[in-house]
PDB file of C-alpha atoms in Angstrom:
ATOM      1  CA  UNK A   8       8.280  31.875 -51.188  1.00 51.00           C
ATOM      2  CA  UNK A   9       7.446  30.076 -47.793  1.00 49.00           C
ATOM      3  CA  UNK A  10       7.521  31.573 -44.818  1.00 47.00           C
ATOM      4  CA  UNK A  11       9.875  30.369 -41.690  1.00 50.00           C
ATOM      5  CA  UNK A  12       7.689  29.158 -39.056  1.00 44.00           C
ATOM      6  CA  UNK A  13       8.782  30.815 -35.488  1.00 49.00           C
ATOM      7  CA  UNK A  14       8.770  28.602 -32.570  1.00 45.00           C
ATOM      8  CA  UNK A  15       9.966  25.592 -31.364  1.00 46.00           C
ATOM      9  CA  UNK A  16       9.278  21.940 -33.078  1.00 47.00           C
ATOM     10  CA  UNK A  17       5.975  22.807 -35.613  1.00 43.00           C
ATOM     11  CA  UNK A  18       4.341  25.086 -32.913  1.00 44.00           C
ATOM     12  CA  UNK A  19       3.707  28.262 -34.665  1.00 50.00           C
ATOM     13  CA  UNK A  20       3.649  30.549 -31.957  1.00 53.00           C
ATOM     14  CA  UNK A  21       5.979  31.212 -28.578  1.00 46.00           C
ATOM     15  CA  UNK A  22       2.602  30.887 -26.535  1.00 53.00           C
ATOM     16  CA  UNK A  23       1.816  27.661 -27.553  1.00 53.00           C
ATOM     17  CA  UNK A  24       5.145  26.527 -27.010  1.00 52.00           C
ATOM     18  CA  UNK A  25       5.038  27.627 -23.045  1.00 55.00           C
ATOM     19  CA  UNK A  26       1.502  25.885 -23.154  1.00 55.00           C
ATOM     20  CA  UNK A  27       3.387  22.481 -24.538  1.00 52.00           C
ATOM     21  CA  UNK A  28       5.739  23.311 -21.348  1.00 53.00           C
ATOM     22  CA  UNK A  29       3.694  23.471 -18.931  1.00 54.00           C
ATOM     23  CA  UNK A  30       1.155  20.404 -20.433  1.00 52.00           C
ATOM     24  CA  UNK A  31       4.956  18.266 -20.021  1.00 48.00           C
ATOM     25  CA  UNK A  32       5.868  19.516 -16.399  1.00 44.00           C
ATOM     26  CA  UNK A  33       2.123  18.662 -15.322  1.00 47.00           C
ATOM     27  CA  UNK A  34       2.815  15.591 -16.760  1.00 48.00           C
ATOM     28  CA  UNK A  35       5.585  14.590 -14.856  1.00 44.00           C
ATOM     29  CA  UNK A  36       5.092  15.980 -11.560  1.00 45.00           C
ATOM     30  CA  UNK A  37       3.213  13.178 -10.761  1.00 50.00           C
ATOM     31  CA  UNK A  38       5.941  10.340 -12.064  1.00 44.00           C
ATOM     32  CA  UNK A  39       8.532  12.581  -9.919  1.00 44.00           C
ATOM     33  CA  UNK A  40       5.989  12.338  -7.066  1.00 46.00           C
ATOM     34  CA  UNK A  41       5.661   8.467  -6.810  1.00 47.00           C
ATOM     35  CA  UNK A  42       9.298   8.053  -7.835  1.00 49.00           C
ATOM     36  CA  UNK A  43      10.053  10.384  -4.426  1.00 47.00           C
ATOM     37  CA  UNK A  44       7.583   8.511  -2.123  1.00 51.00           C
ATOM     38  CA  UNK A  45       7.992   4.971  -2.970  1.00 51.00           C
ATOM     39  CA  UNK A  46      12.070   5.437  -3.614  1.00 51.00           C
ATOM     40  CA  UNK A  47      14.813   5.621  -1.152  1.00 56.00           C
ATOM     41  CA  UNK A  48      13.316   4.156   1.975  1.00 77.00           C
ATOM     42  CA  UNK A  49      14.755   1.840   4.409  1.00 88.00           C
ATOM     43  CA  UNK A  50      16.890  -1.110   2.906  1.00 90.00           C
ATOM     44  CA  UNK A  51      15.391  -5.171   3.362  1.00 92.00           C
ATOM     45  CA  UNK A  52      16.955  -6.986   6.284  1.00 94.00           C
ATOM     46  CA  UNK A  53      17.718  -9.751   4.158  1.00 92.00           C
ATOM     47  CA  UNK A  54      17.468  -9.947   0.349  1.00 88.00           C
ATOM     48  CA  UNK A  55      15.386 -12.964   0.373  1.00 86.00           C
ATOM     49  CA  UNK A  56      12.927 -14.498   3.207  1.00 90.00           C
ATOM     50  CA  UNK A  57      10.076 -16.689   2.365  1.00 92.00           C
ATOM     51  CA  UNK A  58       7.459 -17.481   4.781  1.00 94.00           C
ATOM     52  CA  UNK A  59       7.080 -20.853   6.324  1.00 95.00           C
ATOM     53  CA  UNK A  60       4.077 -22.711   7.507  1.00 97.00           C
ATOM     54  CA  UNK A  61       6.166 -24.581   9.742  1.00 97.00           C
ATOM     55  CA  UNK A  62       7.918 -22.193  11.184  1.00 97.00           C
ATOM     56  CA  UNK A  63       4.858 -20.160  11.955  1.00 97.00           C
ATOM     57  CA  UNK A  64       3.812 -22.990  13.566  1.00 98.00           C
ATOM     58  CA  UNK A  65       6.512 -23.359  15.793  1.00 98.00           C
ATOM     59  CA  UNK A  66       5.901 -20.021  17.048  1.00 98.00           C
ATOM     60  CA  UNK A  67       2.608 -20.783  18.315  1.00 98.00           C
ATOM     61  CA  UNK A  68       3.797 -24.003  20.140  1.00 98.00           C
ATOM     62  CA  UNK A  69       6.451 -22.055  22.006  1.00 98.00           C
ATOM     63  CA  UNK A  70       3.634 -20.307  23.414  1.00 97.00           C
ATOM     64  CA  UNK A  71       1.680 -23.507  23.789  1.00 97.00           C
ATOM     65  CA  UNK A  72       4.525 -25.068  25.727  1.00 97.00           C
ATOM     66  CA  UNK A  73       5.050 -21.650  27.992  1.00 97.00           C
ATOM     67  CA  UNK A  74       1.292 -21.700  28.892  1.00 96.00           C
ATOM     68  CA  UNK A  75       0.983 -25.363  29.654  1.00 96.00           C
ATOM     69  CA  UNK A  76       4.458 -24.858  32.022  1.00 96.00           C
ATOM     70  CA  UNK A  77       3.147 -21.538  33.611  1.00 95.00           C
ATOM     71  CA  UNK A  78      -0.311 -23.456  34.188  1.00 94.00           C
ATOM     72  CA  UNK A  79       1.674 -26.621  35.890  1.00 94.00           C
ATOM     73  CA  UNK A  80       4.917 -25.102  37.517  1.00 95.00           C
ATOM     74  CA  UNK A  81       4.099 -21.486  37.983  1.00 94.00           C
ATOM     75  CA  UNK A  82       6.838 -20.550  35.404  1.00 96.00           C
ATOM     76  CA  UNK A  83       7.258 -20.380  31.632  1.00 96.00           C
ATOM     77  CA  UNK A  84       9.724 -18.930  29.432  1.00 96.00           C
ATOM     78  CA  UNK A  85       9.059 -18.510  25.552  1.00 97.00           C
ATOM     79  CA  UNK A  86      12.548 -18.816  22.725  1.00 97.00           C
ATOM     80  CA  UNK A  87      11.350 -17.977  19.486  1.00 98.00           C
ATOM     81  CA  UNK A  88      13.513 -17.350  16.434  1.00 98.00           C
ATOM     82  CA  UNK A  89      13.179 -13.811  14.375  1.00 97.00           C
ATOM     83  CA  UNK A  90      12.214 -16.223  11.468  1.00 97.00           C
ATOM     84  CA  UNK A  91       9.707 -17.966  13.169  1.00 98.00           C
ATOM     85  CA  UNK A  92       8.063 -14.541  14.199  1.00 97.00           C
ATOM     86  CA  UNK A  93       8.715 -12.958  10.307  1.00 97.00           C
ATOM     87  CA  UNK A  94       6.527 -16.291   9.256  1.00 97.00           C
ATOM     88  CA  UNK A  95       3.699 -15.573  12.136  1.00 97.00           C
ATOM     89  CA  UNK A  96       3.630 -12.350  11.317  1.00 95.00           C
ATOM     90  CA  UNK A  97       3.380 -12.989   7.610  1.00 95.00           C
ATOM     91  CA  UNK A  98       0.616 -15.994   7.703  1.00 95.00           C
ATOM     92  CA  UNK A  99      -1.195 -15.630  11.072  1.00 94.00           C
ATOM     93  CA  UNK A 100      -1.261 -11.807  12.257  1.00 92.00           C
ATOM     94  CA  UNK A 101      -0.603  -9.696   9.174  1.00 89.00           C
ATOM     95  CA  UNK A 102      -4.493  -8.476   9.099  1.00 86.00           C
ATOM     96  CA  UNK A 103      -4.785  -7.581  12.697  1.00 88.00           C
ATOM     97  CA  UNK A 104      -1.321  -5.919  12.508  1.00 87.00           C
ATOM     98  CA  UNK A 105      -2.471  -3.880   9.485  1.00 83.00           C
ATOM     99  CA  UNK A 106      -5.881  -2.836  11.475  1.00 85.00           C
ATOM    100  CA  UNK A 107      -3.970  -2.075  14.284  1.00 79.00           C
ATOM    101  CA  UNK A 108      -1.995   0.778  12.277  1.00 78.00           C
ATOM    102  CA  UNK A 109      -4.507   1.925  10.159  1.00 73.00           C
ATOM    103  CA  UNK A 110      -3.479   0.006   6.840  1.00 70.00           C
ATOM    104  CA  UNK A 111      -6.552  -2.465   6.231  1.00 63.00           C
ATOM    105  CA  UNK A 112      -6.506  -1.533   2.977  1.00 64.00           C
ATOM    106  CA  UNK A 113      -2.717  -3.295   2.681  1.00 63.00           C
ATOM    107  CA  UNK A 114      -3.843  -6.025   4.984  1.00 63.00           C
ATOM    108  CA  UNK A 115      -2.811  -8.889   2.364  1.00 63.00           C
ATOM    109  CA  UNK A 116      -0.184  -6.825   0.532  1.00 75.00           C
ATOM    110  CA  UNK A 117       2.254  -6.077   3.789  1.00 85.00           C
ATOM    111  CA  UNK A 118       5.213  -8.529   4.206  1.00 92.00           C
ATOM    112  CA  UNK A 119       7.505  -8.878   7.181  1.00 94.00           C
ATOM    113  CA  UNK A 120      11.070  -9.576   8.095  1.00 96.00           C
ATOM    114  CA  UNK A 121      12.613  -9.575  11.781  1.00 97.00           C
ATOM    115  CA  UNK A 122      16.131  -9.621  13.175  1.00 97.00           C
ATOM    116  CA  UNK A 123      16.399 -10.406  17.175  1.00 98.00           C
ATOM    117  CA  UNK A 124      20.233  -9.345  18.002  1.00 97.00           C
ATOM    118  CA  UNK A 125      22.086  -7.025  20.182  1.00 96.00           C
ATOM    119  CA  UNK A 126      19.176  -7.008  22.922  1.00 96.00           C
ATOM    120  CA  UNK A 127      17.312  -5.283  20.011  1.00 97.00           C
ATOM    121  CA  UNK A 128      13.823  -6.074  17.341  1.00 97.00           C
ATOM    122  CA  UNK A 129      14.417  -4.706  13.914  1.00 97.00           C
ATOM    123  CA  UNK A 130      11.181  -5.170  11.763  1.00 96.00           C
ATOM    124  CA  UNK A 131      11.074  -4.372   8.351  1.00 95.00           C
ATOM    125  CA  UNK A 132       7.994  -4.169   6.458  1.00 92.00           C
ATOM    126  CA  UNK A 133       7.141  -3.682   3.041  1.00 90.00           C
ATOM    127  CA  UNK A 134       3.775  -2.770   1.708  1.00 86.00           C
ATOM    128  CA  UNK A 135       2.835  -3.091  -2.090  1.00 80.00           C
ATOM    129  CA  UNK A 136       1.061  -0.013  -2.678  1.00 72.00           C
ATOM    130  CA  UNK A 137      -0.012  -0.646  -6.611  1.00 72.00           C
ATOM    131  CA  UNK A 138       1.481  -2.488  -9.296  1.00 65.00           C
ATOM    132  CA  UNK A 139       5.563  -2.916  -8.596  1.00 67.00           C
ATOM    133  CA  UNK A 140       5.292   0.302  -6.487  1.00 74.00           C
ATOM    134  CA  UNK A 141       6.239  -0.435  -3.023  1.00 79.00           C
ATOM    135  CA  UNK A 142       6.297   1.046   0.702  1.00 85.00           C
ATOM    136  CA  UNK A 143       9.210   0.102   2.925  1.00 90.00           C
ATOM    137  CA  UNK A 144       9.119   0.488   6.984  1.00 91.00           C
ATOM    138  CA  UNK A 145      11.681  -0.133   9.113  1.00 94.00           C
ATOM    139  CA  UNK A 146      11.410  -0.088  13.055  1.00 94.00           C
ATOM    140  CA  UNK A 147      14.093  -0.984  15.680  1.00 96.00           C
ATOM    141  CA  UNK A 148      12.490  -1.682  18.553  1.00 96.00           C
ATOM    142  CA  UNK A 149      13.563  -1.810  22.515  1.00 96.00           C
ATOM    143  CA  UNK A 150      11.726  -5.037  24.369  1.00 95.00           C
ATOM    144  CA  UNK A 151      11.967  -5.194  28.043  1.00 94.00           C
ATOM    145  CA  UNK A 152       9.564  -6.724  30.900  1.00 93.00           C
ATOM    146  CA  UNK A 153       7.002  -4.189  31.917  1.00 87.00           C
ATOM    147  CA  UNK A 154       7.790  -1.925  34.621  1.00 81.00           C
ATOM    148  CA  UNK A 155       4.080  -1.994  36.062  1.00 68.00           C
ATOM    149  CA  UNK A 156       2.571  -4.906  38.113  1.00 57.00           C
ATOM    150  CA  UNK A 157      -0.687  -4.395  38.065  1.00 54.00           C
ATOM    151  CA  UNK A 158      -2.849  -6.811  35.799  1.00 45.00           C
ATOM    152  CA  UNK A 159      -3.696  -4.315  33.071  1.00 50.00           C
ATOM    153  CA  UNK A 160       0.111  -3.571  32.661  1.00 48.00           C
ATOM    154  CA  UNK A 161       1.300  -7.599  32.251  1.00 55.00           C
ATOM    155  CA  UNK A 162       2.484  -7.261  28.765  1.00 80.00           C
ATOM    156  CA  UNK A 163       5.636  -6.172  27.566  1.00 90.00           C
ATOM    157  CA  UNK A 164       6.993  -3.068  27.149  1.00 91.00           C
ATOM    158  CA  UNK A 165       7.902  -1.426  23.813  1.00 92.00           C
ATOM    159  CA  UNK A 166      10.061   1.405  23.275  1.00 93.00           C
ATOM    160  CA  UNK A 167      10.707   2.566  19.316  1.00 93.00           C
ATOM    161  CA  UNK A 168      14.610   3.140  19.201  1.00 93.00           C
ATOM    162  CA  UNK A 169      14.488   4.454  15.227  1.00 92.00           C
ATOM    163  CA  UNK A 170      11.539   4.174  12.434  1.00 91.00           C
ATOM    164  CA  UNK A 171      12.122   4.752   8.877  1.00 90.00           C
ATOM    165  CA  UNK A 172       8.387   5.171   7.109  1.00 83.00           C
ATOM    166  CA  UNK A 173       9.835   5.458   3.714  1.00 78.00           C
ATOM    167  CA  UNK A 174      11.072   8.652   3.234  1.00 67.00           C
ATOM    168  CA  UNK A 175       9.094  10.761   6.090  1.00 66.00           C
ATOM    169  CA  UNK A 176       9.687  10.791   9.881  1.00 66.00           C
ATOM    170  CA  UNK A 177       7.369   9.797  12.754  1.00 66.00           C
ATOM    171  CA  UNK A 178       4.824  10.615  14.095  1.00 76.00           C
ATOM    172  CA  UNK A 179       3.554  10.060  17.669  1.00 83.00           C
ATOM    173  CA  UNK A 180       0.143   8.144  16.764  1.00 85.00           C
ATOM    174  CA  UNK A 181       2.335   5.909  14.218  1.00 84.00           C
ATOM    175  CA  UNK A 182       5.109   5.362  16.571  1.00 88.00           C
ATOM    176  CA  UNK A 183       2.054   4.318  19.311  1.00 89.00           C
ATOM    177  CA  UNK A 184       0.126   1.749  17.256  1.00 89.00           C
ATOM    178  CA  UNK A 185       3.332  -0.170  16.078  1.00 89.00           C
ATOM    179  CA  UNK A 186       4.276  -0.355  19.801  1.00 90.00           C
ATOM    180  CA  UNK A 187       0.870  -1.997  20.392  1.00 90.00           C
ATOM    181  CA  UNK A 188       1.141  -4.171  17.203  1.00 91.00           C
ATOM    182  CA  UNK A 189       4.438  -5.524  17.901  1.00 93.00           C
ATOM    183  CA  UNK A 190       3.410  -5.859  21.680  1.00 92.00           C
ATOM    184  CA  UNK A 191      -0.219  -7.925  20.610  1.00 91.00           C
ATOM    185  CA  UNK A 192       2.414  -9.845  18.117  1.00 93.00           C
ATOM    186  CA  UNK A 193       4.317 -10.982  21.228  1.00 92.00           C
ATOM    187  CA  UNK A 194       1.823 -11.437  23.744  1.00 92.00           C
ATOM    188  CA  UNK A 195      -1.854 -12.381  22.333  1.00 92.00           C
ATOM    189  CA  UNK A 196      -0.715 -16.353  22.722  1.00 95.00           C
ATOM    190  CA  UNK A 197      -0.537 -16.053  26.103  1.00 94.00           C
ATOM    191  CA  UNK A 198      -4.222 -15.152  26.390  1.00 93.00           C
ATOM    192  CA  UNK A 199      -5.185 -18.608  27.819  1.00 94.00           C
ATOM    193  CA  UNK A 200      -3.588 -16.997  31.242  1.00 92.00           C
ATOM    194  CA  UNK A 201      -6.340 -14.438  31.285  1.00 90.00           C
ATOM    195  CA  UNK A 202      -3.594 -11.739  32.480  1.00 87.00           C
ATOM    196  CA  UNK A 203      -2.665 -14.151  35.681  1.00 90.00           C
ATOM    197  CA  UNK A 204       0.950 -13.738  34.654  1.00 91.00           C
ATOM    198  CA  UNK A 205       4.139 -11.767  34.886  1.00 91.00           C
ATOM    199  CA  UNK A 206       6.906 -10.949  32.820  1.00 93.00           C
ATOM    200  CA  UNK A 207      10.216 -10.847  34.333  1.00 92.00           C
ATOM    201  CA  UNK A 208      13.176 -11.143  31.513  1.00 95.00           C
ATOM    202  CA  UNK A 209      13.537 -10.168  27.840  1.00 96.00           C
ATOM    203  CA  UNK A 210      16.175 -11.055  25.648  1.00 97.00           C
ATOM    204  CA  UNK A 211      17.197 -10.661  21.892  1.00 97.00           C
ATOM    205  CA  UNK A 212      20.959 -12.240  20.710  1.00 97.00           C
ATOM    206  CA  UNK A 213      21.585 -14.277  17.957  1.00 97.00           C
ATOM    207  CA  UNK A 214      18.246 -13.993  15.584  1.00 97.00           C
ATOM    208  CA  UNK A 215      16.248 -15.376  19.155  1.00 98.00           C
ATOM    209  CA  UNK A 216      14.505 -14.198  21.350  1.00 98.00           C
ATOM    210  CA  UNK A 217      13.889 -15.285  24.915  1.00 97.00           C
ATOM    211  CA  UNK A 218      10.983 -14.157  26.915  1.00 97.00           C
ATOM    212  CA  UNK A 219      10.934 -15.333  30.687  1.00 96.00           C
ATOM    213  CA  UNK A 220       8.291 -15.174  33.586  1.00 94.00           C
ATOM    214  CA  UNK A 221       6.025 -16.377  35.818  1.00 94.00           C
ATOM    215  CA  UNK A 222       2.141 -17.126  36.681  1.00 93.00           C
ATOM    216  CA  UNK A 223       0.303 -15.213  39.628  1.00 88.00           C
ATOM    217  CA  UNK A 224      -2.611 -16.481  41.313  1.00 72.00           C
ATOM    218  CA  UNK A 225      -5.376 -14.599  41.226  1.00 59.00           C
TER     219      UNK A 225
END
């Protein structure tokens, strides 16, 4: 007569069953892993938003416009839609933004979408990591005129309200370089005023935002 075999399945022995175990749970602790970190982050502002040359463009020739009037009447004012800067962002800045935060190596694999309302920047972000694994960031941002005059201080100032990186919190040196990002993002068009300017109003309402000020003579 046969024997019964003891254990589970065909393993014949209890040991190698705990072995099969623990070969399984290795196994998937690393599915569970990427299933935690690239699940459950911060939700898309809108579920679809294609880039657009032309509205990229149209960003830039605000800040055409506002340099050309600051250069000729001493005063400029910039009105850019949150589309138009999602589509800069996306087409024109998206390497220098990534080098800027320490992602070059997601430089052409980070997308953007904005939202200007309630005096407020929301910027979502989402990085593809590796195949359809994704990283989702999204930053609400307080935009106000600087509160230093002195020509190093000229830009804007940028204070993080709330940042969702995924599933983990902030940190201070994150929370730092997407200030300067976002605050390059805003203000590297008005370079041609080498500094010689002034920003006195910032406003965000209705997906636009309206940045106001005026040239100083050196």
């Amino acid at each position: 007569m046969g024997r019964d075999r003891d254990g589970c399945c065909l393993i014949p022995s209890f040991s190698s069953c705990c072995c099969l175990s623990i070969v399984v749970a290795l196994l998937l602790i690393p599915i569970g892993a990427y299933f935690y970190l690239f699940s459950g982050g911060p939700e898309p502002l809108y579920e679809d938003f294609d880039s657009s040359e032309q509205q990229a463009n149209e960003y830039e020739s605000a800040f055409a416009i506002a340099v050309r009037n600051a250069q000729t009447s001493g005063r400029f004012s910039v009105n850019v839609t949150d589309d138009q800067f999602a589509s800069w962002l996306n087409l024109r800045f998206r390497d220098e933004f990534a080098e800027q935060t320490s992602l070059e190596s997601l430089s052409g694999r980070m997308n953007f979408q904005a939202l200007f309302d309630n005096n407020e920047a929301r910027v979502f972000i989402r990085m593809d990591v590796i195949s359809d694994l994704t990283f989702d960031t999204l930053v609400v941002l307080d935009i106000r005129p600087p509160t230093s005059q002195t020509p190093e201080g000229q830009a804007v100032e940028v204070d993080i309200k709330d940042l969702q990186f995924g599933r983990f919190g902030s940190s201070e040196t994150l929370e730092n370089d997407l200030k300067q990002a976002i605050n390059n993002a805003l203000t590297n068009l008005l370079a041609p005023l080498n500094g010689q300017y002034r920003i006195d109003s910032v406003s965000m309402t209705g997906g636009v935002l309206r940045i106001g000020g005026v040239a100083t003579a050196s």
